[in-house]
Amino acid sequence: MAGGVVLSLLAVAALLAACGGDEGVELREDRQLEAELRQLRQAGEAAPLRQFVPGDWDHVYSFAEPVTREFVVEQVGRPVDMGDTFTGPGNMLVFTKSGDVQDAVSVEVNLFDGSYGPGVRVIADPPNTGRLQLNDGSGSRW
């Protein structure tokens, strides 16, 4: 009997995978990160993004709104549970580790979009204009 239950569960898991049941990490608002980035912008300073977003990530993707789920998957290589289109306001940041999505957040702050490594810095560009630049030294932007 236990074998039948296991086979049934495996069949359901396979069906969900075939139907796209894995939507990936859910996009969430991050008000703390938003407040820290606003403060950095107002001060006209620069700092490593890791100072604000600790954790186990080695890559970050920044998407300015509006952006489609299709484009996010194309860039990141993995799904993010976000609806069909992120319309903001602000930006969506997707953090990955070895290609796997670790976190996906939205912030009501205007950042340059692109793809950046673990040494990325956030830079007021120029101070008090409402925009923040992301720069990891590689010049990477899509």
mmCIF file of C-alpha atoms in Angstrom:
data_model
loop_
_atom_site.group_PDB
_atom_site.id
_atom_site.type_symbol
_atom_site.label_atom_id
_atom_site.label_comp_id
_atom_site.label_asym_id
_atom_site.label_seq_id
_atom_site.Cartn_x
_atom_site.Cartn_y
_atom_site.Cartn_z
ATOM 1 C CA MET A 1 0.000 0.000 0.000
ATOM 2 C CA ALA A 2 2.811 2.435 0.852
ATOM 3 C CA GLY A 3 4.335 1.806 -2.581
ATOM 4 C CA GLY A 4 1.043 2.802 -4.242
ATOM 5 C CA VAL A 5 0.929 6.066 -2.277
ATOM 6 C CA VAL A 6 4.522 6.869 -3.227
ATOM 7 C CA LEU A 7 3.804 6.165 -6.898
ATOM 8 C CA SER A 8 0.711 8.374 -6.736
ATOM 9 C CA LEU A 9 2.703 11.216 -5.177
ATOM 10 C CA LEU A 10 5.410 10.868 -7.811
ATOM 11 C CA ALA A 11 2.777 10.965 -10.561
ATOM 12 C CA VAL A 12 1.236 14.151 -9.097
ATOM 13 C CA ALA A 13 4.691 15.779 -8.807
ATOM 14 C CA ALA A 14 5.466 14.905 -12.433
ATOM 15 C CA LEU A 15 2.119 16.320 -13.562
ATOM 16 C CA LEU A 16 2.703 19.582 -11.684
ATOM 17 C CA ALA A 17 6.174 19.915 -13.188
ATOM 18 C CA ALA A 18 4.804 19.306 -16.691
ATOM 19 C CA CYS A 19 2.096 21.927 -16.156
ATOM 20 C CA GLY A 20 4.520 24.568 -14.925
ATOM 21 C CA GLY A 21 3.607 24.132 -11.259
ATOM 22 C CA ASP A 22 7.031 25.451 -10.209
ATOM 23 C CA GLU A 23 6.623 29.210 -10.342
ATOM 24 C CA GLY A 24 9.885 29.862 -8.523
ATOM 25 C CA VAL A 25 10.574 32.195 -5.620
ATOM 26 C CA GLU A 26 7.743 34.623 -4.953
ATOM 27 C CA LEU A 27 8.385 38.323 -5.604
ATOM 28 C CA ARG A 28 7.916 40.343 -2.413
ATOM 29 C CA GLU A 29 8.197 43.996 -1.372
ATOM 30 C CA ASP A 30 11.277 44.878 0.692
ATOM 31 C CA ARG A 31 10.552 48.143 2.504
ATOM 32 C CA GLN A 32 13.724 47.946 4.635
ATOM 33 C CA LEU A 33 15.982 47.691 1.581
ATOM 34 C CA GLU A 34 13.974 50.459 -0.053
ATOM 35 C CA ALA A 35 14.514 52.781 2.942
ATOM 36 C CA GLU A 36 18.260 52.022 3.049
ATOM 37 C CA LEU A 37 18.637 52.717 -0.681
ATOM 38 C CA ARG A 38 16.698 55.984 -0.384
ATOM 39 C CA GLN A 39 18.951 57.073 2.458
ATOM 40 C CA LEU A 40 22.062 56.269 0.413
ATOM 41 C CA ARG A 41 20.670 58.232 -2.528
ATOM 42 C CA GLN A 42 19.798 61.249 -0.386
ATOM 43 C CA ALA A 43 23.282 61.235 1.147
ATOM 44 C CA GLY A 44 24.865 61.051 -2.323
ATOM 45 C CA GLU A 45 27.001 58.101 -1.270
ATOM 46 C CA ALA A 46 28.069 54.686 -2.548
ATOM 47 C CA ALA A 47 28.183 51.304 -0.808
ATOM 48 C CA PRO A 48 28.338 47.589 -1.618
ATOM 49 C CA LEU A 49 24.862 46.148 -2.227
ATOM 50 C CA ARG A 50 25.892 43.272 0.067
ATOM 51 C CA GLN A 51 25.897 45.809 2.927
ATOM 52 C CA PHE A 52 22.120 46.056 2.522
ATOM 53 C CA VAL A 53 21.394 42.538 1.263
ATOM 54 C CA PRO A 54 23.500 40.031 3.143
ATOM 55 C CA GLY A 55 23.055 36.381 2.418
ATOM 56 C CA ASP A 56 24.095 33.646 0.099
ATOM 57 C CA TRP A 57 23.949 35.197 -3.376
ATOM 58 C CA ASP A 58 26.537 35.611 -6.098
ATOM 59 C CA HIS A 59 24.567 37.496 -8.738
ATOM 60 C CA VAL A 60 21.821 40.114 -8.856
ATOM 61 C CA TYR A 61 19.545 41.114 -11.723
ATOM 62 C CA SER A 62 17.884 44.524 -11.633
ATOM 63 C CA PHE A 63 14.753 45.095 -13.712
ATOM 64 C CA ALA A 64 13.161 48.518 -14.152
ATOM 65 C CA GLU A 65 9.401 48.443 -14.534
ATOM 66 C CA PRO A 66 7.581 47.441 -16.643
ATOM 67 C CA VAL A 67 9.131 44.013 -17.236
ATOM 68 C CA THR A 68 7.494 40.765 -18.300
ATOM 69 C CA ARG A 69 7.923 37.417 -16.591
ATOM 70 C CA GLU A 70 9.120 36.065 -19.950
ATOM 71 C CA PHE A 71 12.006 38.578 -20.053
ATOM 72 C CA VAL A 72 12.923 37.843 -16.419
ATOM 73 C CA VAL A 73 13.094 34.096 -17.132
ATOM 74 C CA GLU A 74 15.129 34.794 -20.285
ATOM 75 C CA GLN A 75 17.701 36.812 -18.306
ATOM 76 C CA VAL A 76 17.775 34.854 -15.022
ATOM 77 C CA GLY A 77 17.280 31.387 -16.476
ATOM 78 C CA ARG A 78 14.789 30.431 -13.755
ATOM 79 C CA PRO A 79 11.156 31.361 -13.041
ATOM 80 C CA VAL A 80 10.100 33.994 -10.529
ATOM 81 C CA ASP A 81 6.542 33.979 -9.130
ATOM 82 C CA MET A 82 5.588 37.525 -10.150
ATOM 83 C CA GLY A 83 2.518 37.592 -12.365
ATOM 84 C CA ASP A 84 2.722 38.284 -16.091
ATOM 85 C CA THR A 85 4.245 41.783 -15.811
ATOM 86 C CA PHE A 86 5.943 43.708 -13.023
ATOM 87 C CA THR A 87 4.681 47.265 -13.290
ATOM 88 C CA GLY A 88 6.339 48.653 -10.203
ATOM 89 C CA PRO A 89 6.690 51.343 -9.241
ATOM 90 C CA GLY A 90 10.449 51.053 -8.985
ATOM 91 C CA ASN A 91 12.641 48.049 -9.611
ATOM 92 C CA MET A 92 12.666 44.314 -9.123
ATOM 93 C CA LEU A 93 15.868 42.673 -7.880
ATOM 94 C CA VAL A 94 16.456 38.941 -8.317
ATOM 95 C CA PHE A 95 19.302 37.388 -6.315
ATOM 96 C CA THR A 96 20.810 34.068 -7.414
ATOM 97 C CA LYS A 97 23.430 31.628 -6.160
ATOM 98 C CA SER A 98 25.012 29.328 -8.768
ATOM 99 C CA GLY A 99 22.043 30.074 -11.037
ATOM 100 C CA ASP A 100 19.321 29.245 -8.482
ATOM 101 C CA VAL A 101 17.007 32.070 -7.402
ATOM 102 C CA GLN A 102 17.501 32.868 -3.707
ATOM 103 C CA ASP A 103 15.240 35.926 -3.406
ATOM 104 C CA ALA A 104 13.174 38.309 -5.526
ATOM 105 C CA VAL A 105 12.223 41.715 -4.149
ATOM 106 C CA SER A 106 10.638 44.926 -5.342
ATOM 107 C CA VAL A 107 11.676 48.368 -4.143
ATOM 108 C CA GLU A 108 10.180 51.765 -4.957
ATOM 109 C CA VAL A 109 13.588 53.135 -5.904
ATOM 110 C CA ASN A 110 14.865 53.818 -9.415
ATOM 111 C CA LEU A 111 17.924 51.709 -10.194
ATOM 112 C CA PHE A 112 19.714 51.067 -13.450
ATOM 113 C CA ASP A 113 18.772 47.687 -14.859
ATOM 114 C CA GLY A 114 21.250 44.967 -15.679
ATOM 115 C CA SER A 115 23.078 41.878 -14.491
ATOM 116 C CA TYR A 116 25.756 42.195 -11.806
ATOM 117 C CA GLY A 117 28.221 40.066 -9.839
ATOM 118 C CA PRO A 118 28.678 39.779 -6.068
ATOM 119 C CA GLY A 119 30.906 42.880 -5.805
ATOM 120 C CA VAL A 120 28.220 45.221 -7.125
ATOM 121 C CA ARG A 121 28.105 48.681 -5.585
ATOM 122 C CA VAL A 122 25.165 51.059 -5.342
ATOM 123 C CA ILE A 123 26.124 54.604 -6.319
ATOM 124 C CA ALA A 124 24.106 57.824 -6.180
ATOM 125 C CA ASP A 125 24.203 58.918 -9.840
ATOM 126 C CA PRO A 126 24.402 61.912 -9.525
ATOM 127 C CA PRO A 127 23.353 62.772 -5.952
ATOM 128 C CA ASN A 128 19.726 63.719 -5.295
ATOM 129 C CA THR A 129 18.433 63.046 -8.815
ATOM 130 C CA GLY A 130 16.300 60.057 -7.877
ATOM 131 C CA ARG A 131 18.445 57.400 -9.593
ATOM 132 C CA LEU A 132 20.935 54.895 -8.292
ATOM 133 C CA GLN A 133 23.594 53.238 -10.406
ATOM 134 C CA LEU A 134 24.627 49.611 -9.944
ATOM 135 C CA ASN A 135 28.248 48.876 -10.862
ATOM 136 C CA ASP A 136 30.363 45.745 -10.410
ATOM 137 C CA GLY A 137 33.273 46.991 -12.523
ATOM 138 C CA SER A 138 32.384 44.798 -15.505
ATOM 139 C CA GLY A 139 30.171 47.303 -17.301
ATOM 140 C CA SER A 140 27.511 44.598 -17.458
ATOM 141 C CA ARG A 141 24.005 45.764 -18.308
ATOM 142 C CA TRP A 142 22.108 43.206 -20.503
#
